[in-house]
């Protein structure tokens, strides 16, 4: 099972009787400005892979046929490792004239027609990524455009992180008011983005760890993809007395 790590941190600053142009963001009354943060770390459970093939030939049809044959082999390979039809995109093709500068004549010499094809796939079994990548290269793929190790539950974790950041901001306000011996009088404003104030937040050192379940198809040693961080912040201004 995968471990889900939660790191909480808070930032807060004390502002009293703001009378400047920032009055819209902060009240003209004693208040505190707090920031809550939450970072969830998870491991990827699928790979988004983009590869390609480029051929150059003075005969356009020959160049295109070479790329088509390579892409056809690549599609067969990705299907053999379990990639679904809907997770395969091989519709992109580009054709350009390829020339090279001739220093002797000062002209651009025509080298041939440059034909490129791209194949993008979503591989749900990360454990098969090294094998698939090698097979694609062995069968003519000569471009690795992009590889992204992603988590299918990213959006769910981001929503969770936002709620935790809001809770952390509330806890920060309570902690700060208790430390300074003041009473919270209510919320003035709240936002998921930084407020337009000049105060520099002070970060708490306290950290909380939490474990959660992982997607069932997570493979721990898949190309050493590393953790994915899902971070959210919350900002709030509270009246104090």
Coordinates of N, CA and C in Angstrom, one line a residue:
X1 N 0.8 -1.2 0.0 CA 0.0 0.0 0.0 C 0.9 1.2 0.0
X2 N 0.4 2.3 -0.6 CA 1.1 3.5 -0.7 C 0.9 4.4 0.6
X3 N 1.9 5.1 1.0 CA 1.8 6.0 2.1 C 1.5 7.4 1.6
X4 N 0.5 8.0 2.2 CA 0.2 9.4 1.8 C 0.6 10.3 3.0
X5 N 1.5 11.2 2.7 CA 2.1 12.0 3.8 C 1.5 13.4 3.8
X6 N 1.1 13.9 4.9 CA 0.5 15.2 5.1 C 1.4 16.1 5.9
X7 N 1.8 17.2 5.3 CA 2.6 18.2 6.1 C 1.8 19.5 6.2
X8 N 1.5 19.9 7.4 CA 0.8 21.1 7.7 C 1.7 22.2 8.2
X9 N 1.5 23.4 7.7 CA 2.3 24.5 8.3 C 1.4 25.7 8.3
X10 N 1.6 26.7 9.2 CA 0.8 27.9 9.3 C 1.7 29.1 9.3
X11 N 1.2 30.2 8.7 CA 1.9 31.5 8.7 C 0.9 32.5 9.3
X12 N 1.4 33.4 10.1 CA 0.5 34.4 10.6 C 1.2 35.7 10.9
X13 N 0.5 36.8 10.9 CA 1.1 38.1 11.2 C 0.1 38.9 11.9
X14 N 0.5 39.8 12.8 CA -0.4 40.6 13.6 C -0.4 42.1 13.0
X15 N -1.6 42.5 12.6 CA -1.8 43.9 12.1 C -2.8 44.6 13.0
X16 N -2.5 45.8 13.5 CA -3.4 46.5 14.3 C -3.7 47.9 13.7
X17 N -5.0 48.1 13.5 CA -5.5 49.4 13.0 C -4.8 49.8 11.7
X18 N -5.1 49.1 10.6 CA -4.6 49.5 9.3 C -5.4 50.7 8.7
X19 N -4.6 51.7 8.3 CA -5.3 52.9 7.8 C -4.8 53.3 6.4
X20 N -4.1 52.4 5.7 CA -3.5 52.7 4.4 C -4.4 52.2 3.3
X21 N -3.8 52.1 2.1 CA -4.6 51.7 0.9 C -5.0 50.3 0.9
X22 N -4.5 49.5 1.9 CA -4.8 48.1 2.0 C -6.1 47.8 2.8
X23 N -6.8 48.9 3.1 CA -8.0 48.8 4.0 C -9.0 47.8 3.4
X24 N -9.1 47.6 2.1 CA -10.1 46.7 1.5 C -9.7 45.3 1.8
X25 N -8.4 45.0 2.0 CA -8.0 43.6 2.3 C -8.1 43.3 3.8
X26 N -7.8 44.4 4.6 CA -7.8 44.2 6.0 C -8.7 45.3 6.7
X27 N -9.3 45.1 7.8 CA -10.2 46.0 8.4 C -9.5 47.1 9.2
X28 N -10.2 48.2 9.4 CA -9.6 49.3 10.2 C -9.9 49.0 11.7
X29 N -9.5 47.9 12.2 CA -9.7 47.4 13.5 C -8.7 46.4 13.8
X30 N -8.4 46.1 15.1 CA -7.4 45.1 15.4 C -7.8 43.7 14.8
X31 N -6.8 43.1 14.2 CA -7.0 41.9 13.5 C -5.7 41.0 13.3
X32 N -5.9 39.8 12.9 CA -4.7 39.0 12.6 C -4.9 38.4 11.2
X33 N -3.8 38.3 10.5 CA -3.7 37.7 9.2 C -3.0 36.4 9.2
X34 N -3.7 35.3 8.9 CA -3.2 34.0 9.0 C -3.2 33.2 7.6
X35 N -2.3 32.3 7.6 CA -2.1 31.4 6.4 C -2.1 30.0 6.8
X36 N -2.9 29.2 6.2 CA -2.8 27.7 6.4 C -2.3 27.0 5.2
X37 N -1.6 26.0 5.4 CA -1.0 25.2 4.3 C -1.2 23.7 4.5
X38 N -1.3 23.0 3.4 CA -1.4 21.5 3.5 C -0.7 21.0 2.2
X39 N 0.2 20.0 2.4 CA 0.9 19.4 1.3 C 0.7 17.9 1.4
X40 N 0.1 17.3 0.5 CA -0.1 15.8 0.4 C 0.9 15.3 -0.6
X41 N 1.6 14.2 -0.2 CA 2.5 13.6 -1.1 C 2.0 12.2 -1.4
X42 N 2.0 11.9 -2.7 CA 1.6 10.6 -3.1 C 2.5 10.0 -4.2
X43 N 2.3 8.8 -4.6 CA 3.1 8.2 -5.6 C 2.3 8.0 -6.9
X44 N 2.9 8.2 -8.1 CA 2.2 8.0 -9.3 C 1.7 6.6 -9.6
X45 N 0.6 6.5 -10.3 CA 0.1 5.2 -10.6 C -0.2 5.0 -12.1
X46 N 0.2 6.0 -12.9 CA 0.2 5.7 -14.4 C 1.2 6.7 -15.1
X47 N 1.5 6.3 -16.3 CA 2.4 7.1 -17.1 C 1.8 7.6 -18.4
X48 N 2.0 8.9 -18.6 CA 1.6 9.5 -19.9 C 2.9 9.6 -20.7
X49 N 2.9 8.9 -21.8 CA 4.2 8.8 -22.6 C 3.9 9.3 -24.0
X50 N 4.8 10.2 -24.5 CA 4.8 10.7 -25.9 C 6.1 10.3 -26.6
X51 N 6.0 9.6 -27.7 CA 7.2 9.2 -28.5 C 6.9 9.6 -29.9
X52 N 7.9 9.4 -30.7 CA 7.8 9.8 -32.1 C 8.8 9.1 -33.0
X53 N 8.6 9.3 -34.3 CA 9.5 8.8 -35.4 C 9.6 9.9 -36.4
X54 N 10.8 10.2 -36.9 CA 11.1 11.1 -37.9 C 12.0 10.5 -39.0
X55 N 11.5 10.6 -40.2 CA 12.3 10.0 -41.4 C 12.5 11.1 -42.4
X56 N 13.7 11.1 -43.0 CA 14.0 12.1 -44.1 C 14.3 11.3 -45.4
X57 N 13.6 11.6 -46.5 CA 13.9 11.0 -47.7 C 13.5 11.9 -48.8
X58 N 14.3 11.9 -50.0 CA 13.9 12.8 -51.1 C 12.6 12.4 -51.7
X59 N 12.2 11.2 -51.5 CA 10.9 10.8 -52.0 C 9.9 10.8 -50.9
X60 N 8.9 11.7 -51.0 CA 7.9 11.9 -49.9 C 7.2 10.7 -49.5
X61 N 6.7 9.9 -50.5 CA 5.9 8.7 -50.2 C 6.8 7.7 -49.4
X62 N 8.0 7.6 -49.8 CA 8.9 6.7 -49.0 C 9.1 7.1 -47.6
X63 N 9.3 8.4 -47.4 CA 9.5 8.9 -46.0 C 8.2 8.7 -45.2
X64 N 7.1 8.9 -45.8 CA 5.8 8.8 -45.1 C 5.5 7.3 -44.7
X65 N 5.8 6.4 -45.7 CA 5.6 5.0 -45.5 C 6.4 4.5 -44.3
X66 N 7.7 4.9 -44.2 CA 8.6 4.5 -43.2 C 8.0 4.9 -41.8
X67 N 7.5 6.1 -41.7 CA 7.0 6.6 -40.4 C 5.7 5.8 -40.1
X68 N 4.8 5.6 -41.1 CA 3.6 4.9 -40.9 C 3.8 3.5 -40.4
X69 N 4.8 2.8 -41.0 CA 5.1 1.4 -40.6 C 5.6 1.4 -39.1
X70 N 6.5 2.3 -38.8 CA 7.0 2.4 -37.4 C 5.9 2.6 -36.4
X71 N 5.0 3.6 -36.7 CA 3.9 3.9 -35.8 C 3.0 2.7 -35.7
X72 N 2.7 2.0 -36.8 CA 1.9 0.8 -36.7 C 2.5 -0.3 -35.8
X73 N 3.8 -0.5 -35.9 CA 4.4 -1.4 -34.9 C 4.3 -0.9 -33.5
X74 N 4.5 0.4 -33.3 CA 4.4 0.9 -31.9 C 3.0 0.7 -31.3
X75 N 2.0 1.0 -32.1 CA 0.6 0.8 -31.7 C 0.4 -0.6 -31.3
X76 N 0.9 -1.6 -32.1 CA 0.7 -3.0 -31.7 C 1.4 -3.3 -30.4
X77 N 2.6 -2.7 -30.2 CA 3.3 -3.0 -29.0 C 2.6 -2.5 -27.7
X78 N 2.1 -1.3 -27.8 CA 1.4 -0.7 -26.7 C 0.1 -1.5 -26.3
X79 N -0.5 -2.0 -27.4 CA -1.7 -2.8 -27.1 C -1.4 -4.1 -26.5
X80 N -0.2 -4.7 -26.8 CA 0.2 -5.9 -26.2 C 0.5 -5.8 -24.7
X81 N 0.8 -4.6 -24.3 CA 1.1 -4.4 -22.8 C -0.2 -3.9 -22.1
X82 N -1.3 -3.9 -22.8 CA -2.6 -3.6 -22.1 C -3.1 -2.2 -22.2
X83 N -2.5 -1.4 -23.1 CA -3.0 0.0 -23.3 C -4.3 -0.1 -24.0
X84 N -5.4 0.6 -23.5 CA -6.7 0.6 -24.2 C -6.7 1.4 -25.4
X85 N -7.6 1.1 -26.3 CA -7.8 1.9 -27.6 C -7.9 3.4 -27.3
X86 N -8.8 3.7 -26.3 CA -9.1 5.1 -25.9 C -7.9 5.8 -25.4
X87 N -6.8 5.1 -24.9 CA -5.6 5.7 -24.4 C -4.5 5.8 -25.4
X88 N -4.8 5.6 -26.6 CA -3.8 5.7 -27.7 C -4.2 6.8 -28.7
X89 N -3.2 7.7 -28.9 CA -3.4 8.8 -29.9 C -2.2 8.9 -30.8
X90 N -2.5 8.5 -32.1 CA -1.5 8.5 -33.1 C -1.9 9.3 -34.3
X91 N -2.6 10.4 -34.1 CA -3.2 11.1 -35.2 C -2.3 12.3 -35.8
X92 N -1.2 12.6 -35.1 CA -0.4 13.7 -35.5 C 0.7 13.3 -36.5
X93 N 0.8 14.2 -37.6 CA 1.8 14.0 -38.6 C 2.2 15.4 -39.1
X94 N 3.5 15.5 -39.4 CA 4.0 16.8 -40.0 C 4.9 16.5 -41.1
X95 N 4.9 17.2 -42.2 CA 5.7 17.1 -43.4 C 6.3 18.4 -43.7
X96 N 7.7 18.4 -43.8 CA 8.4 19.6 -44.1 C 9.6 19.3 -45.1
X97 N 10.0 20.3 -45.8 CA 11.2 20.2 -46.6 C 12.4 20.4 -45.7
X98 N 13.4 19.5 -45.9 CA 14.6 19.6 -45.0 C 15.7 20.0 -45.9
X99 N 16.4 21.2 -45.5 CA 17.5 21.7 -46.3 C 18.7 21.9 -45.4
X100 N 19.9 22.0 -46.0 CA 21.1 22.2 -45.3 C 22.0 23.2 -46.0
X101 N 22.5 24.2 -45.3 CA 23.3 25.3 -45.9 C 24.6 24.7 -46.5
X102 N 24.9 25.0 -47.7 CA 26.2 24.6 -48.4 C 27.1 25.8 -48.3
X103 N 28.2 25.7 -47.6 CA 29.2 26.8 -47.4 C 29.9 27.1 -48.7
X104 N 30.0 26.1 -49.6 CA 30.8 26.3 -50.8 C 30.0 27.1 -51.8
X105 N 28.7 26.8 -52.0 CA 27.9 27.5 -52.9 C 27.0 28.6 -52.3
X106 N 26.9 28.6 -51.0 CA 26.1 29.6 -50.3 C 24.6 29.3 -50.5
X107 N 24.2 28.2 -51.0 CA 22.8 27.8 -51.2 C 22.3 26.8 -50.1
X108 N 21.0 26.7 -50.1 CA 20.4 25.7 -49.2 C 20.1 24.5 -50.1
X109 N 20.9 23.4 -49.8 CA 20.7 22.1 -50.5 C 19.6 21.3 -50.0
X110 N 18.7 20.8 -50.8 CA 17.6 20.0 -50.4 C 18.0 18.7 -50.0
X111 N 17.7 18.3 -48.8 CA 18.1 17.0 -48.2 C 17.0 16.0 -48.4
X112 N 15.8 16.4 -48.4 CA 14.6 15.5 -48.5 C 13.4 16.0 -47.8
X113 N 12.4 15.2 -47.8 CA 11.2 15.5 -47.1 C 11.3 14.9 -45.7
X114 N 11.0 15.8 -44.7 CA 11.1 15.4 -43.3 C 9.7 15.1 -42.8
X115 N 9.4 13.8 -42.5 CA 8.1 13.4 -42.1 C 8.2 12.9 -40.6
X116 N 7.3 13.5 -39.8 CA 7.3 13.1 -38.4 C 5.9 12.6 -37.9
X117 N 5.9 11.6 -37.1 CA 4.7 11.1 -36.5 C 4.9 11.0 -35.0
X118 N 3.8 11.2 -34.3 CA 3.8 11.2 -32.8 C 2.8 10.2 -32.3
X119 N 3.2 9.5 -31.3 CA 2.3 8.5 -30.6 C 2.3 8.9 -29.1
X120 N 1.1 9.1 -28.6 CA 0.9 9.4 -27.2 C 0.0 8.3 -26.5
X121 N 0.5 7.8 -25.4 CA -0.3 6.7 -24.8 C -0.3 6.9 -23.3
X122 N -1.4 6.4 -22.7 CA -1.5 6.3 -21.2 C -1.3 4.9 -20.8
X123 N -0.3 4.7 -20.0 CA 0.1 3.3 -19.5 C -0.3 3.2 -18.1
X124 N -1.3 2.4 -17.8 CA -1.8 2.3 -16.4 C -0.9 1.4 -15.5
X125 N -0.2 0.5 -16.2 CA 0.7 -0.4 -15.4 C 2.1 0.1 -15.5
X126 N 2.5 0.9 -14.5 CA 3.8 1.5 -14.4 C 5.0 0.5 -14.5
X127 N 4.7 -0.7 -14.0 CA 5.8 -1.7 -14.0 C 6.2 -2.1 -15.4
X128 N 5.3 -1.9 -16.4 CA 5.7 -2.2 -17.7 C 6.3 -1.1 -18.5
X129 N 6.5 0.0 -17.9 CA 7.1 1.2 -18.6 C 8.5 0.9 -19.2
X130 N 9.5 0.4 -18.4 CA 10.8 0.2 -18.9 C 10.8 -0.8 -20.1
X131 N 10.0 -1.8 -20.0 CA 10.0 -2.8 -21.1 C 9.4 -2.2 -22.3
X132 N 8.3 -1.5 -22.2 CA 7.6 -0.9 -23.3 C 8.5 0.1 -24.0
X133 N 9.2 1.0 -23.2 CA 10.1 2.0 -23.8 C 11.2 1.3 -24.6
X134 N 11.8 0.3 -24.1 CA 12.8 -0.4 -24.8 C 12.3 -1.0 -26.1
X135 N 11.1 -1.6 -26.0 CA 10.5 -2.3 -27.2 C 10.3 -1.2 -28.3
X136 N 9.8 -0.1 -27.9 CA 9.5 1.0 -28.9 C 10.8 1.4 -29.6
X137 N 11.8 1.6 -28.8 CA 13.1 2.1 -29.4 C 13.6 1.0 -30.3
X138 N 13.5 -0.3 -29.9 CA 14.0 -1.4 -30.7 C 13.3 -1.5 -32.0
X139 N 12.1 -1.0 -32.1 CA 11.3 -1.2 -33.3 C 11.1 0.1 -34.1
X140 N 12.1 1.0 -33.9 CA 12.2 2.2 -34.8 C 11.8 3.5 -34.2
X141 N 11.2 3.6 -33.0 CA 11.0 4.9 -32.4 C 12.3 5.6 -32.1
X142 N 12.4 6.8 -32.6 CA 13.7 7.5 -32.4 C 13.6 8.9 -31.7
X143 N 12.4 9.1 -31.1 CA 12.2 10.3 -30.4 C 11.4 10.0 -29.1
X144 N 11.9 10.4 -28.0 CA 11.1 10.3 -26.7 C 10.8 11.8 -26.3
X145 N 9.6 12.2 -26.6 CA 9.2 13.6 -26.5 C 8.9 14.0 -25.0
X146 N 8.2 13.2 -24.3 CA 7.8 13.5 -22.9 C 7.3 12.3 -22.2
X147 N 7.7 12.2 -20.9 CA 7.2 11.2 -20.0 C 6.8 11.8 -18.7
X148 N 5.5 11.6 -18.4 CA 5.0 12.1 -17.1 C 4.4 11.0 -16.2
X149 N 4.9 10.9 -15.0 CA 4.4 10.0 -14.0 C 3.4 10.7 -13.2
X150 N 2.1 10.3 -13.3 CA 1.0 11.0 -12.7 C 0.2 10.1 -11.8
X151 N -0.7 10.8 -11.0 CA -1.5 10.1 -10.0 C -3.0 10.3 -10.4
X152 N -3.7 9.2 -10.5 CA -5.1 9.3 -10.9 C -6.0 10.0 -9.9
X153 N -5.6 10.0 -8.7 CA -6.4 10.6 -7.6 C -5.9 12.1 -7.3
X154 N -5.2 12.7 -8.2 CA -4.7 14.1 -8.0 C -5.8 15.1 -7.6
X155 N -6.9 15.1 -8.4 CA -7.9 16.1 -8.1 C -8.6 15.8 -6.8
X156 N -8.8 14.6 -6.4 CA -9.3 14.3 -5.1 C -8.4 14.7 -4.0
X157 N -7.1 14.5 -4.2 CA -6.2 14.9 -3.1 C -6.1 16.4 -3.0
X158 N -6.2 17.1 -4.2 CA -6.1 18.6 -4.1 C -7.3 19.2 -3.3
X159 N -8.5 18.6 -3.5 CA -9.7 19.1 -2.8 C -9.4 18.8 -1.3
X160 N -8.9 17.6 -1.0 CA -8.6 17.3 0.4 C -7.6 18.3 1.0
X161 N -6.5 18.6 0.2 CA -5.5 19.5 0.7 C -6.1 20.9 0.9
X162 N -7.0 21.4 0.1 CA -7.7 22.7 0.3 C -8.4 22.7 1.6
X163 N -9.2 21.7 1.9 CA -9.9 21.6 3.2 C -9.0 21.6 4.4
X164 N -7.9 20.9 4.2 CA -6.9 20.8 5.3 C -6.2 22.2 5.5
X165 N -6.0 22.9 4.4 CA -5.4 24.2 4.5 C -6.3 25.2 5.2
X166 N -7.6 25.1 4.9 CA -8.5 26.0 5.6 C -8.6 25.7 7.1
X167 N -8.6 24.4 7.4 CA -8.6 24.0 8.9 C -7.3 24.5 9.5
X168 N -6.2 24.4 8.8 CA -4.9 24.8 9.4 C -4.9 26.3 9.6
X169 N -5.6 27.1 8.8 CA -5.7 28.5 9.0 C -6.5 28.8 10.2
X170 N -7.6 28.1 10.4 CA -8.4 28.3 11.6 C -7.6 28.0 12.9
X171 N -6.9 26.9 12.8 CA -6.0 26.5 14.0 C -5.0 27.5 14.3
X172 N -4.4 28.1 13.2 CA -3.4 29.1 13.4 C -3.9 30.3 14.1
X173 N -5.1 30.7 13.7 CA -5.7 31.9 14.3 C -6.0 31.6 15.8
X174 N -6.5 30.5 16.1 CA -6.7 30.1 17.5 C -5.4 30.1 18.3
X175 N -4.4 29.4 17.7 CA -3.1 29.3 18.4 C -2.5 30.7 18.7
X176 N -2.6 31.5 17.7 CA -2.0 32.9 17.8 C -2.7 33.7 18.9
X177 N -4.0 33.6 18.8 CA -4.8 34.4 19.8 C -4.6 34.0 21.2
X178 N -4.4 32.7 21.4 CA -4.1 32.1 22.7 C -2.7 32.5 23.2
X179 N -1.8 32.5 22.3 CA -0.4 32.9 22.7 C -0.3 34.3 23.1
X180 N -1.1 35.2 22.4 CA -1.0 36.6 22.7 C -2.1 37.1 23.6
X181 N -2.9 36.2 24.1 CA -3.9 36.6 25.1 C -5.0 37.5 24.6
X182 N -5.4 37.3 23.3 CA -6.5 38.1 22.8 C -7.6 37.2 22.4
X183 N -8.8 37.7 22.1 CA -10.0 37.0 21.8 C -10.3 37.1 20.3
X184 N -10.6 36.0 19.6 CA -11.1 36.1 18.2 C -12.5 36.6 18.2
X185 N -12.8 37.6 17.3 CA -14.1 38.2 17.3 C -14.9 37.7 16.0
X186 N -14.3 37.0 15.1 CA -15.0 36.6 13.9 C -14.1 36.7 12.7
X187 N -14.6 36.1 11.6 CA -13.9 36.2 10.4 C -14.2 37.4 9.6
X188 N -13.2 38.1 9.1 CA -13.3 39.3 8.3 C -13.3 38.9 6.8
X189 N -12.3 38.1 6.3 CA -12.3 37.7 5.0 C -11.4 36.4 4.9
X190 N -11.6 35.7 3.8 CA -10.9 34.4 3.5 C -10.7 34.2 2.1
X191 N -9.6 33.6 1.7 CA -9.2 33.4 0.3 C -8.3 32.3 0.1
X192 N -8.3 31.6 -1.0 CA -7.3 30.6 -1.3 C -6.1 31.2 -2.0
X193 N -6.1 32.5 -2.2 CA -4.9 33.2 -2.8 C -4.4 34.2 -1.8
X194 N -3.2 34.6 -1.8 CA -2.6 35.6 -0.9 C -3.4 36.9 -1.0
X195 N -3.6 37.6 0.2 CA -4.3 38.8 0.2 C -3.3 40.0 -0.1
X196 N -3.9 41.1 -0.5 CA -3.1 42.3 -0.9 C -2.7 43.0 0.4
X197 N -1.8 42.5 1.2 CA -1.3 43.1 2.4 C 0.2 43.1 2.4
X198 N 0.8 44.0 3.2 CA 2.2 44.1 3.3 C 2.9 43.2 4.3
X199 N 2.1 42.6 5.2 CA 2.6 41.7 6.3 C 3.3 40.5 5.7
X200 N 4.4 40.1 6.3 CA 5.1 38.9 5.9 C 4.7 37.8 6.9
X201 N 4.2 36.7 6.5 CA 3.7 35.7 7.4 C 4.8 35.0 8.1
X202 N 4.5 34.5 9.3 CA 5.4 33.8 10.1 C 5.0 32.3 10.1
X203 N 6.0 31.4 9.7 CA 5.6 30.0 9.5 C 5.8 29.3 10.8
X204 N 4.8 28.5 11.2 CA 4.9 27.6 12.3 C 5.9 26.4 12.0
X205 N 6.5 25.9 13.0 CA 7.5 24.8 12.7 C 6.8 23.4 12.9
X206 N 5.6 23.4 13.5 CA 4.9 22.1 13.7 C 4.5 21.4 12.4
X207 N 4.7 20.1 12.4 CA 4.4 19.3 11.3 C 3.6 18.1 11.7
X208 N 2.6 17.7 11.0 CA 1.7 16.6 11.3 C 1.8 15.6 10.1
X209 N 2.0 14.3 10.5 CA 2.1 13.3 9.5 C 0.8 12.4 9.5
X210 N 0.4 12.0 8.3 CA -0.8 11.2 8.2 C -0.6 10.2 7.1
X211 N -1.2 9.0 7.3 CA -1.1 7.9 6.3 C -2.5 7.7 5.7
X212 N -2.5 7.3 4.4 CA -3.7 7.0 3.7 C -3.4 5.8 2.7
X213 N -4.5 5.3 2.1 CA -4.3 4.2 1.2 C -3.9 4.7 -0.2
X214 N -3.2 3.8 -0.9 CA -2.7 4.1 -2.2 C -3.6 3.4 -3.3
X215 N -3.5 3.9 -4.5 CA -4.2 3.1 -5.6 C -3.7 1.7 -5.7
X216 N -4.5 0.8 -6.0 CA -4.1 -0.7 -5.9 C -3.1 -1.0 -6.9
X217 N -2.9 -0.2 -8.0 CA -2.0 -0.6 -9.0 C -0.7 0.1 -8.9
X218 N -0.4 0.7 -7.8 CA 0.9 1.4 -7.6 C 2.1 0.4 -7.6
X219 N 3.1 0.7 -8.3 CA 4.3 -0.1 -8.3 C 5.5 0.6 -7.8
X220 N 6.1 0.3 -6.6 CA 7.0 1.1 -5.9 C 8.3 1.3 -6.6
X221 N 8.8 0.4 -7.5 CA 10.1 0.5 -8.1 C 10.0 0.9 -9.6
X222 N 8.9 1.5 -10.0 CA 8.7 1.8 -11.4 C 9.6 3.0 -11.9
X223 N 10.8 2.8 -12.3 CA 11.6 3.8 -12.9 C 12.0 4.9 -11.9
X224 N 11.7 4.6 -10.6 CA 12.0 5.6 -9.5 C 11.4 6.9 -9.8
X225 N 10.1 6.9 -10.0 CA 9.4 8.1 -10.5 C 9.4 9.2 -9.4
X226 N 9.5 8.9 -8.1 CA 9.4 9.8 -7.1 C 8.1 10.3 -6.7
X227 N 8.0 11.1 -5.6 CA 6.7 11.6 -5.1 C 6.1 12.7 -6.0
X228 N 4.8 12.8 -5.9 CA 4.0 13.9 -6.4 C 3.5 14.7 -5.3
X229 N 3.7 16.0 -5.3 CA 3.3 16.8 -4.2 C 2.0 17.6 -4.6
X230 N 1.0 17.5 -3.7 CA -0.3 18.2 -4.0 C -0.4 19.3 -2.9
X231 N -0.3 20.5 -3.2 CA -0.2 21.6 -2.2 C -1.4 22.6 -2.3
X232 N -1.9 23.0 -1.2 CA -2.9 24.0 -1.2 C -2.7 25.0 -0.1
X233 N -3.2 26.2 -0.2 CA -3.0 27.3 0.8 C -4.4 28.0 1.1
X234 N -4.5 28.5 2.3 CA -5.7 29.3 2.6 C -5.2 30.5 3.5
X235 N -5.9 31.6 3.2 CA -5.5 32.9 3.8 C -6.8 33.5 4.5
X236 N -6.7 34.0 5.7 CA -7.8 34.6 6.3 C -7.4 35.7 7.3
X237 N -8.4 36.6 7.4 CA -8.2 37.8 8.4 C -9.3 37.7 9.4
X238 N -8.9 37.6 10.7 CA -9.8 37.6 11.8 C -9.8 38.8 12.6
X239 N -10.9 39.3 13.1 CA -11.0 40.4 14.1 C -10.5 39.8 15.4
X240 N -9.8 40.7 16.2 CA -9.4 40.3 17.5 C -9.8 41.4 18.5
X241 N -9.9 41.0 19.8 CA -10.3 42.0 20.8 C -9.2 41.9 21.9

